Coordinates of C-alpha atoms and ligand atoms in Angstrom, one line a residue:
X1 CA 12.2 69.3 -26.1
X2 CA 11.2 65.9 -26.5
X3 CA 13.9 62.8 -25.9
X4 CA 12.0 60.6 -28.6
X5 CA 11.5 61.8 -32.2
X6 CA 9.5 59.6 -33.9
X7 CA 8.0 59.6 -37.2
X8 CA 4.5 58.3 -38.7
X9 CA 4.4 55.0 -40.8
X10 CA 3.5 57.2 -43.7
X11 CA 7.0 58.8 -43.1
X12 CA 9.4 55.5 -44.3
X13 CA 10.9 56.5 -47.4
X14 CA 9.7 54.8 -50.5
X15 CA 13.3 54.8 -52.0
X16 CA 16.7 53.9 -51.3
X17 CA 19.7 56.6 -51.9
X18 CA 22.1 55.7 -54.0
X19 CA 25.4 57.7 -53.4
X20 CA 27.4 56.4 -56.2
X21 CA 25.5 58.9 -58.4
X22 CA 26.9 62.1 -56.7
X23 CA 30.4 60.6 -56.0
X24 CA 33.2 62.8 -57.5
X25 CA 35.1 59.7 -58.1
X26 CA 33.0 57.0 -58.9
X27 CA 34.5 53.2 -57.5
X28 CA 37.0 51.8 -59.4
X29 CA 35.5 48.3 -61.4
X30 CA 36.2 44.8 -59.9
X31 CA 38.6 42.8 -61.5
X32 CA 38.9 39.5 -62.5
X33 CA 42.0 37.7 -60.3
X34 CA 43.3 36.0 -63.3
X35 CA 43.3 38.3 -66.3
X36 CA 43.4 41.4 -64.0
X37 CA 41.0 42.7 -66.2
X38 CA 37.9 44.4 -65.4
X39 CA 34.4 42.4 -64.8
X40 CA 31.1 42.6 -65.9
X41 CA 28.1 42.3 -63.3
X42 CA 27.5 38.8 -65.7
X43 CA 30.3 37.2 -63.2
X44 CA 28.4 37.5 -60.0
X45 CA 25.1 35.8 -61.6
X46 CA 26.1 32.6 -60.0
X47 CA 25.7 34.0 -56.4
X48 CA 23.0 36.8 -56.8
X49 CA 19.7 37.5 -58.1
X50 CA 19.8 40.1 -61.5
X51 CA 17.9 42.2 -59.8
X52 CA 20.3 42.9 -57.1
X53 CA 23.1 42.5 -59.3
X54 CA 21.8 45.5 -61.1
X55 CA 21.4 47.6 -58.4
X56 CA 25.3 46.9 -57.2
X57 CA 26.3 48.6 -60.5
X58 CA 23.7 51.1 -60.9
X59 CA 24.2 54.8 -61.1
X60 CA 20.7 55.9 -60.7
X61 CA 20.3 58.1 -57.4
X62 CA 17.3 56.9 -56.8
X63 CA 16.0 52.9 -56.3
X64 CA 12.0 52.0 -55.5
X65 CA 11.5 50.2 -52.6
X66 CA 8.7 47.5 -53.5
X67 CA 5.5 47.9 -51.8
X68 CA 6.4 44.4 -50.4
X69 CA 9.7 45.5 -48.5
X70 CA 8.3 48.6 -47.3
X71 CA 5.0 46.7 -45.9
X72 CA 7.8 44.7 -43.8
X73 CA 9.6 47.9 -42.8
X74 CA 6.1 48.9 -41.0
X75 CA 6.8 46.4 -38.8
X76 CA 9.3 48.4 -36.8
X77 CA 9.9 51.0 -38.9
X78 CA 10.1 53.9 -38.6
X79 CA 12.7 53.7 -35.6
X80 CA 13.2 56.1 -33.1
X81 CA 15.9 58.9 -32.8
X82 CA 16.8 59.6 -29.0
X83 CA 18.2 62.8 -27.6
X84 CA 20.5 61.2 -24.7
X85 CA 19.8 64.1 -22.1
X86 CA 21.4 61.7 -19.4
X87 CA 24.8 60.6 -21.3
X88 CA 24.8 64.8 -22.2
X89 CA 24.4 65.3 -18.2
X90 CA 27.2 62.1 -17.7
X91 CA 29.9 63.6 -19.7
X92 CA 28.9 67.3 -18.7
X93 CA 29.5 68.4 -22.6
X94 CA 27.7 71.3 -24.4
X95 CA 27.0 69.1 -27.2
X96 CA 23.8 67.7 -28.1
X97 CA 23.8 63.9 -28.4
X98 CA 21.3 62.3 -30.5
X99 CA 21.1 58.5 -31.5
X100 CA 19.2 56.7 -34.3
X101 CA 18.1 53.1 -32.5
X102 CA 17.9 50.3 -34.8
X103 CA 17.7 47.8 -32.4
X104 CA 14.2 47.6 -32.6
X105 CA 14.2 45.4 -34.8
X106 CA 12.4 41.8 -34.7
X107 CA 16.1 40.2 -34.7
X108 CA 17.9 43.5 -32.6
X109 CA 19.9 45.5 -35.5
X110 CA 19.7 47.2 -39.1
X111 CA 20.4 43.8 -40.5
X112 CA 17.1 42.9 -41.8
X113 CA 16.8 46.3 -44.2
X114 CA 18.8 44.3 -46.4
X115 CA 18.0 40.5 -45.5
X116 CA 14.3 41.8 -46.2
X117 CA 15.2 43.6 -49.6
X118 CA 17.7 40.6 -50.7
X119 CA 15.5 38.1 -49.3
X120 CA 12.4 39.5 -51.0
X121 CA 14.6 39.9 -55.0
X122 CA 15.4 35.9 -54.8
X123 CA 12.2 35.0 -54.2
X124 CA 11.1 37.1 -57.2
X125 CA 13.8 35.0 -59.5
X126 CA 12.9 32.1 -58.2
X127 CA 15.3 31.0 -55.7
X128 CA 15.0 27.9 -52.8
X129 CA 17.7 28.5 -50.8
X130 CA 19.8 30.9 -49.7
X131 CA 23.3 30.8 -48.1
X132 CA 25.0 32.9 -45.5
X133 CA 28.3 33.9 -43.4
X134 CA 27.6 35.3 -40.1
X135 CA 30.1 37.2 -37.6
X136 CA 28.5 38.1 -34.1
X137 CA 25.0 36.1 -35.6
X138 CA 22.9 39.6 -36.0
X139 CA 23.2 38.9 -39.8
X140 CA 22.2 34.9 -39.7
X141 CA 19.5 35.8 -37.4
X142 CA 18.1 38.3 -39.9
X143 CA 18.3 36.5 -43.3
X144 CA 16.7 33.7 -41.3
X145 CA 14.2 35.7 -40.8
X146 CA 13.4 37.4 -44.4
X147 CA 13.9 33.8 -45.6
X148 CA 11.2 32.3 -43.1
X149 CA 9.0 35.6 -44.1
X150 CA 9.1 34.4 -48.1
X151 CA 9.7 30.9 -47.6
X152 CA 13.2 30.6 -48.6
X153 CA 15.6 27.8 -47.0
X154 CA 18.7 29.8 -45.2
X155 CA 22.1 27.9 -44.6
X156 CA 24.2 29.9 -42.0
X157 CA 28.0 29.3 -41.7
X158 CA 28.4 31.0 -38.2
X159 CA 32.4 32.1 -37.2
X160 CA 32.9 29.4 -34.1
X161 CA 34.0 32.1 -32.3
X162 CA 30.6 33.3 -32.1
X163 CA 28.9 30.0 -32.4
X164 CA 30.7 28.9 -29.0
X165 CA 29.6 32.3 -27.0
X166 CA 26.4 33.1 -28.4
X167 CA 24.7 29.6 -28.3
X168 CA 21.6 31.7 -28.1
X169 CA 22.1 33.2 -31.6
X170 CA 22.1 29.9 -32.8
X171 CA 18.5 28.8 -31.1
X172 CA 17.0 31.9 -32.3
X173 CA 18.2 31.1 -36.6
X174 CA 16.7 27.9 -36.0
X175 CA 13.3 29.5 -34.4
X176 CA 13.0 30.8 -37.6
X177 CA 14.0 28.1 -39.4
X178 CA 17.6 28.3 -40.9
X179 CA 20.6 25.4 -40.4
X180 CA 23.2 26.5 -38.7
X181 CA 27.1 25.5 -38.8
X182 CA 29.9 26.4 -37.1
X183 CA 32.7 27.6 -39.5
X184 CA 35.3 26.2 -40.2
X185 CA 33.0 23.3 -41.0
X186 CA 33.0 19.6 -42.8
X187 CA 30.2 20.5 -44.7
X188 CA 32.2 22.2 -47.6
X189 CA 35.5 21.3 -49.3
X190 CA 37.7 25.0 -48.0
X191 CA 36.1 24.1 -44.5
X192 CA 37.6 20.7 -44.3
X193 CA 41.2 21.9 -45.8
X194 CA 40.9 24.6 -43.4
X195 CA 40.2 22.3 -40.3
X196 CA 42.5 19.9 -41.6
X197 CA 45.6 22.9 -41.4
X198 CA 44.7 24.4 -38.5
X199 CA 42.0 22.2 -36.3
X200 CA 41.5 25.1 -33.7
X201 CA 40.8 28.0 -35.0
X202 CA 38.4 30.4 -34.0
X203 CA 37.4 31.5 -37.8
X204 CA 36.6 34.4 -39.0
X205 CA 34.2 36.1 -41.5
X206 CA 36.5 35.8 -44.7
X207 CA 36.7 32.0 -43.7
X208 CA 32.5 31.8 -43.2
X209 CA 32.3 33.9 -46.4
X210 CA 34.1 31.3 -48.7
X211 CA 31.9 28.8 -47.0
X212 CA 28.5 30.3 -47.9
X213 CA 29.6 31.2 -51.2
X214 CA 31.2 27.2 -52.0
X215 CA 27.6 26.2 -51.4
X216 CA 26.0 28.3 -53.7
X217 CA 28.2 28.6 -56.3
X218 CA 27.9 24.5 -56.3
X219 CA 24.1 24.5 -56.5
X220 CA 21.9 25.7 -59.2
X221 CA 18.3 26.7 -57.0
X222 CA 20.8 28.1 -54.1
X223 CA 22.3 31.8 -54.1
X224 CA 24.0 33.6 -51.7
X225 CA 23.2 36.6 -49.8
X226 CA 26.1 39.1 -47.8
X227 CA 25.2 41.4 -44.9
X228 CA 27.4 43.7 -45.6
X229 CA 30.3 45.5 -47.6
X230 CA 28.7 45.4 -51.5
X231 CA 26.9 48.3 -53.1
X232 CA 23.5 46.6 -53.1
X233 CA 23.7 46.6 -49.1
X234 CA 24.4 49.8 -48.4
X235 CA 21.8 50.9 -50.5
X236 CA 19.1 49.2 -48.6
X237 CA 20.7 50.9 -45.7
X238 CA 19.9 54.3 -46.9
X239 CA 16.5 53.7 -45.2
X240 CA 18.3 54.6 -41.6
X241 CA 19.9 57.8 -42.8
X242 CA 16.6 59.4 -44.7
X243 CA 14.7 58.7 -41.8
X244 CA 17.0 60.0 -39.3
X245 CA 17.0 63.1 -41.7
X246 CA 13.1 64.1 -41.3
X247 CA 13.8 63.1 -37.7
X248 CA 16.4 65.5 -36.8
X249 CA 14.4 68.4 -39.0
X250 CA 11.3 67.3 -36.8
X251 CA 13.6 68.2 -33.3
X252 CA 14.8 71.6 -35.4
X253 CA 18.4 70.1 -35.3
X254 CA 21.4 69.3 -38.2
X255 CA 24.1 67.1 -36.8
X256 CA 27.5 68.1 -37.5
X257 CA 28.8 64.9 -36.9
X258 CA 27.5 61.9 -37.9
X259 CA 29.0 58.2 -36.5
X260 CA 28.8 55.1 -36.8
X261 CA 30.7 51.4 -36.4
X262 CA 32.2 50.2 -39.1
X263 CA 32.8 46.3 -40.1
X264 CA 32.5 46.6 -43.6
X265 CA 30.9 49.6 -43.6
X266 CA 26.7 49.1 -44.5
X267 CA 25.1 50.6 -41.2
X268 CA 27.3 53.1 -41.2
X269 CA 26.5 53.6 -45.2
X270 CA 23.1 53.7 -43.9
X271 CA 23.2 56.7 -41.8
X272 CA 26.1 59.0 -43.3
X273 CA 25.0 58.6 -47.5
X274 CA 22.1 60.6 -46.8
X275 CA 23.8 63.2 -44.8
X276 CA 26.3 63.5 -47.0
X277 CA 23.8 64.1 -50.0
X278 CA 23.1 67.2 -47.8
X279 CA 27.4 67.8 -48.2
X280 CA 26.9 67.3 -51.8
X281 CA 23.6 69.0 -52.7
X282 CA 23.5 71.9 -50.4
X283 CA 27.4 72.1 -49.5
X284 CA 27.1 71.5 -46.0
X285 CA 29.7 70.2 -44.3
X286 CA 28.8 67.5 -41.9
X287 CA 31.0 65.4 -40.4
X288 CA 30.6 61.7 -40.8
X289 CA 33.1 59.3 -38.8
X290 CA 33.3 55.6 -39.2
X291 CA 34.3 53.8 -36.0
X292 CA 36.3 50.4 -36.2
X293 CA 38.7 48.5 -33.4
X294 CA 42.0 48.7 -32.9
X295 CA 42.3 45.3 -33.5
X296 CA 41.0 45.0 -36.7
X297 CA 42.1 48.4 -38.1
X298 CA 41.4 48.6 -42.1
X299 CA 40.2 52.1 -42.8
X300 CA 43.2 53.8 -40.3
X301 CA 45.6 52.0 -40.8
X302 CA 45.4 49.1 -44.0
X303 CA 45.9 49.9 -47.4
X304 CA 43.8 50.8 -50.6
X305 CA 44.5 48.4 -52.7
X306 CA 42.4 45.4 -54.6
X307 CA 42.1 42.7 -52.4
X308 CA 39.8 39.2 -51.8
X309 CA 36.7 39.7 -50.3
X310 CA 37.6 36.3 -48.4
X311 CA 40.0 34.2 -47.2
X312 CA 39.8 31.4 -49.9
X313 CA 40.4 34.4 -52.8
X314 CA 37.2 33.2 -54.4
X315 CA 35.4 36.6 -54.7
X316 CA 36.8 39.2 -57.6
X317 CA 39.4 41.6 -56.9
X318 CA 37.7 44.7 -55.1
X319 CA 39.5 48.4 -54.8
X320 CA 39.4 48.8 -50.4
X321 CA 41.3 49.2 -47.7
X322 CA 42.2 46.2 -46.7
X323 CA 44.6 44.6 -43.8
X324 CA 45.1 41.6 -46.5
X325 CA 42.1 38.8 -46.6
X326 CA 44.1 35.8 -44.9
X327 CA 44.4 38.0 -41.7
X328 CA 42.5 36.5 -38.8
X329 CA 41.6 39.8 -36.3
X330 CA 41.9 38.8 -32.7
X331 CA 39.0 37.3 -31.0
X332 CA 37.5 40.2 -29.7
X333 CA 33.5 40.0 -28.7
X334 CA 32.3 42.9 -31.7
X335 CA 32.1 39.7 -34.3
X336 CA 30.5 41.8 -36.4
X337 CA 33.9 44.0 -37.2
X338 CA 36.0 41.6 -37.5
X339 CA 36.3 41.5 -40.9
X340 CA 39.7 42.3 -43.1
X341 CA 38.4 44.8 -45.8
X342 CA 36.1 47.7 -46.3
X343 CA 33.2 48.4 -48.8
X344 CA 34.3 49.5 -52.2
X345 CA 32.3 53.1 -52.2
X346 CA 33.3 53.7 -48.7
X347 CA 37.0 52.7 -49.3
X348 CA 36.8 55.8 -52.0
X349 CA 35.2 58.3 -50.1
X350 CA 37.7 57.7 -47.4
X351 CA 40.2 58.2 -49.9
X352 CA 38.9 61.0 -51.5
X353 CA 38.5 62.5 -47.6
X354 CA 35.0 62.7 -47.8
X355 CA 34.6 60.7 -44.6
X356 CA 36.8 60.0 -41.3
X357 CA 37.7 57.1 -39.6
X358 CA 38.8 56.3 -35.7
X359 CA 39.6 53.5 -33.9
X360 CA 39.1 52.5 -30.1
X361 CA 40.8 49.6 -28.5
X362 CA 38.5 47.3 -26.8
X363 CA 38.8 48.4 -23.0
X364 CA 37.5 51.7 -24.3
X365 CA 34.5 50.4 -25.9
X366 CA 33.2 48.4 -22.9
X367 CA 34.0 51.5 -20.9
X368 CA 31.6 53.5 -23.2
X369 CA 29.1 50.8 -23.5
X370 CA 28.5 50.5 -20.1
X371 CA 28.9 54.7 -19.5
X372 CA 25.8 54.6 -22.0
X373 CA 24.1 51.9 -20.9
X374 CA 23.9 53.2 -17.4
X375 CA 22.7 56.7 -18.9
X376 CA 20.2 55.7 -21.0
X377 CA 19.4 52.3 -20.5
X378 CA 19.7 50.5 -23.6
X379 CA 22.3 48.1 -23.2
X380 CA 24.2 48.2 -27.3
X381 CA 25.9 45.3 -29.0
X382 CA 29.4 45.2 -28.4
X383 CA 29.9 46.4 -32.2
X384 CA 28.0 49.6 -31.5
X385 CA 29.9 50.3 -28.6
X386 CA 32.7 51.4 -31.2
X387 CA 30.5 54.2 -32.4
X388 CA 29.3 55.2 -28.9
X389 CA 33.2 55.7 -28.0
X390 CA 33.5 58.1 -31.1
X391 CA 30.4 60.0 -29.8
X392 CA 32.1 60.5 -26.6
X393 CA 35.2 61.8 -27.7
X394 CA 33.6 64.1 -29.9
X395 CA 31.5 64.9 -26.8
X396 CA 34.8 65.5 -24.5
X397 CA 36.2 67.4 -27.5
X398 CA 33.2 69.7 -27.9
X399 CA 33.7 70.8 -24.1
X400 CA 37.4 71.3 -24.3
X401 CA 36.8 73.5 -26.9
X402 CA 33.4 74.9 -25.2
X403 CA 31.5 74.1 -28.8
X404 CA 27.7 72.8 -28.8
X405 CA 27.8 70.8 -31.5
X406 CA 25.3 68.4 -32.8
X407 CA 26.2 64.7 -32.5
X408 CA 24.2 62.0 -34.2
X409 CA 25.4 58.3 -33.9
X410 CA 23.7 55.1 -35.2
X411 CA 22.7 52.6 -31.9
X412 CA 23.3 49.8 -34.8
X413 CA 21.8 47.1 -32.3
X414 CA 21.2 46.0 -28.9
X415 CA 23.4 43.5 -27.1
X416 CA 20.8 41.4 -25.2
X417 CA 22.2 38.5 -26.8
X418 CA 25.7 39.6 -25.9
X419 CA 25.9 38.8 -21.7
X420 CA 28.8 37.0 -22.5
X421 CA 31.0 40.6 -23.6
X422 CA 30.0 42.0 -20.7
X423 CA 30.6 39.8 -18.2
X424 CA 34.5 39.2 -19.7
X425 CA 34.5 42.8 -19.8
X426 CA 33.3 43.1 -15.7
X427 CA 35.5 40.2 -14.7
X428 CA 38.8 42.0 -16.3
X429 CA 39.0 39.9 -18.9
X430 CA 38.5 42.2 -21.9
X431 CA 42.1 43.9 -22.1
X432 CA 43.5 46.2 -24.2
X433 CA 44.9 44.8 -27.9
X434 CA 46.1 46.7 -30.5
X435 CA 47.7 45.6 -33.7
X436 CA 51.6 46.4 -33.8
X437 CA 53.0 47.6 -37.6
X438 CA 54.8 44.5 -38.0
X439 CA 51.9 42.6 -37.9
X440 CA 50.1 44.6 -40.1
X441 CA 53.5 45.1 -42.5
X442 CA 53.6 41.0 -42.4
X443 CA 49.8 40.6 -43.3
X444 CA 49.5 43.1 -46.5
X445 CA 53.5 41.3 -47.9
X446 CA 51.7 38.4 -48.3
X447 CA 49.5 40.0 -50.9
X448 CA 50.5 40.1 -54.8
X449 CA 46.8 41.7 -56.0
X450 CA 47.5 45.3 -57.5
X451 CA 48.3 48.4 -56.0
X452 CA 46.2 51.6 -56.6
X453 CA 48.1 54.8 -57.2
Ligands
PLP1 C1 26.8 43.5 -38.6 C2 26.9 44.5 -37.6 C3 27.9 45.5 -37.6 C4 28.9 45.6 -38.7 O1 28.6 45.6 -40.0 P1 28.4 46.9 -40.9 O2 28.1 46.3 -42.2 O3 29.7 47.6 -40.9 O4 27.3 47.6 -40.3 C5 27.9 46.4 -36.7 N1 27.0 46.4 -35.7 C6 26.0 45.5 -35.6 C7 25.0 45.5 -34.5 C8 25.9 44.5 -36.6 O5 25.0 43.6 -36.5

């Protein structure tokens, strides 16, 4: 049996899955935070080109992907899906462990299916500049460079956090062209009343978000782009999932669990929608787990409810699990979950139990990271460490119970820029945090945005 199924260029899909078409419950509309009534896709004109603004409301299953997108694909797409023989051998478990790697890349994770495809729509319309948010920088790093590909300006407002341990992030936006600022910043109005109220935080995604989005929202030839959490995203993501499905048919294999991390929820979108187009169409039943921190805990423990998309409540009302959009998640290294809320699709097929969700404090991640990384040599970003714990418990579990289960997860990204995790993690410094209730409790009292029954 070969450890590396790989698939021909001919083999990238030429569409993006939609799963909104086969939901049972379709999402619940966005609201406007004034009138609490619903909104039209007209409101988000200001920030996104009409092109992608149709595809965040469409209900087709099935999208195009333009010749020009998929051309850029062929630059490292198809990626690989690994059998992990030596983690199987490392945790002496009758299951079968496979792993789609999308840290090949050009900027190390899935991130540039979408900064390609959004990237690729605003230059159709017409667009000079585009603005951005970035958590651990693996989505600044790829919008900078889509934008660079289609000569596009980028902005980046990068969470200090990250800006301050990955310095290196930073360097490699500006390789390719983009303007980076560390968030909180001076260079937007919420930045400033931010820094003025609290001159040393560490920032956070919803803070970033309202940065980017004051910028274009300000400016007329300038839009916005997100990395994550909308419809439009996911959708791009689908590419991971449909390829990983010829993949595992190539090896003569169905996973019955599927994993992925989950910040706000696109690669692991990516992977599970199209697996669980096989749940829908042929009533299998695969498993598909979203993995988050314990420190940042939305889909096990927040509420469904509508809620912000960011910190500054300039975003509609969305229907997710949230933990409430002023919470600030402890500074953990996996930047790229530390986000308050989940995806509106994925909020209601956890709801609907279509989908599961775990968490793992942060001790255990590093503990799986570097289990994995010593087995099969990849060494993952911290944020797909999360769904590398999931795999292993599944792993452990499928022993106990003597099963040989199939176990796909998504390897998300590498974490070559992310030395600085790991050596807080090998000096004792990355300890175990999780959230208490009255934390939680105190974050979600503060909110007044309506409740869904
Ligand atoms: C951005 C990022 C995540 C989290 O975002 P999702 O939209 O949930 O995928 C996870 N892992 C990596 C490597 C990332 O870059």
């Amino acid at each position: 049996m070969e450890r590396k199924i790989i698939l021909s260029e001919k083999e990238i899909p030429d569409k993006w899955y939609n799963i909104v078409a086969d939901m049972p419950n379709k999402p619940l509309p966005p609201l406007n935070p004034g009138t609490l009534e619903p909104i039209g896709p007209e409101a988000l004109a200001p920030l996104f080109p009409m092109e992608l603004i149709k595809q965040e409301v469409s209900m087709e299953k099935y999208i195009d992907i333009p010749d020009e997108v998929r051309n850029i694909y062929g630059m490292w797409r198809p990626t690989p899906v690994y059998r992990a023989y030596n983690l199987e051998k490392a945790l002496d478990t009758p299951a079968k462990i496979y792993y789609k790697y999308e840290g090949v890349s050009p900027t190390g994770s899935h991130k540039p299916n979408t900064a390609v495809a959004q990237a690729y729509y605003n230059k159709q319309e017409g667009i000079k500049k585009i603005t951005t948010e970035t958590g651990a920088g693996q989505w600044g790093s790829a919008l900078s460079f889509a934008c660079q590909h289609f000569g596009i300006e980028c902005e980046v407002f990068m969470v200090k956090l990250s800006y301050l341990h990955k310095p290196h992030r930073k360097v490699m936006m500006n390789t390719w062209g983009a303007t980076v600022h560390p968030s909180p910043s001076n260079a937007t109005e919420i930045g400033k009343k931010i820094l003025a109220e609290n001159p040393d935080t560490t920032g956070s995604l919803g803070i970033a978000i309202s940065e980017a989005v004051e910028r274009a929202a300000t400016n007329d030839d300038t839009k916005y782009a997100l990395g994550s959490v909308l419809n439009h995203v996911k959708l791009h993501q689908t590419i991971i999932g449909q390829e990983a499905i010829l993949q595992m048919e190539k090896a003569g294999d169905l996973p019955d669990v599927v994993i992925a991390p989950f910040g706000g929820g696109s690669n692991f979108a990516g992977l599970a929608f199209p697996f669980l187009r096989l749940n829908f169409e042929e009533g299998k039943s695969i498993r598909c787990i979203a993995s988050e921190p314990a420190s940042c805990p939305k889909l096990t423990r927040g509420q469904f409810r509508y809620d912000f998309g960011d910190t500054a409540g300039m975003t509609p009302l969305l229907p997710m699990y949230t933990l409430g959009h002023d919470f600030v998640p402890a500074p953990i290294h996996a930047g790229g979950l530390r986000y308050h809320g989940a995806g509106v699709i994925v909020s209601q097929l956890l709801k609907d139990k279509l989908i599961e969700a775990r968490s793992h404090d942060n001790l255990e991640v590093f503990e799986a990271g570097v289990k994995f990384a010593r087995a099969e040599g990849i060494i993952p970003a911290p944020e797909a460490n999360h769904g590398i714990a999931t795999a292993i418990a599944e792993a452990e579990r499928c022993k106990r119970e003597g099963k040989s289960e199939t176990i796909l997860f998504n390897l998300c990204g590498h974490g070559n820029f992310d030395m600085k995790a790991y050596e807080d993690y090998f000096a004792g410094k990355i300890v175990k945090h999780e959230l208490s209730k009255a934390e939680i409790d105190a974050s979600l009292a503060k909110l007044d945005t309506p409740l869904i029954p």
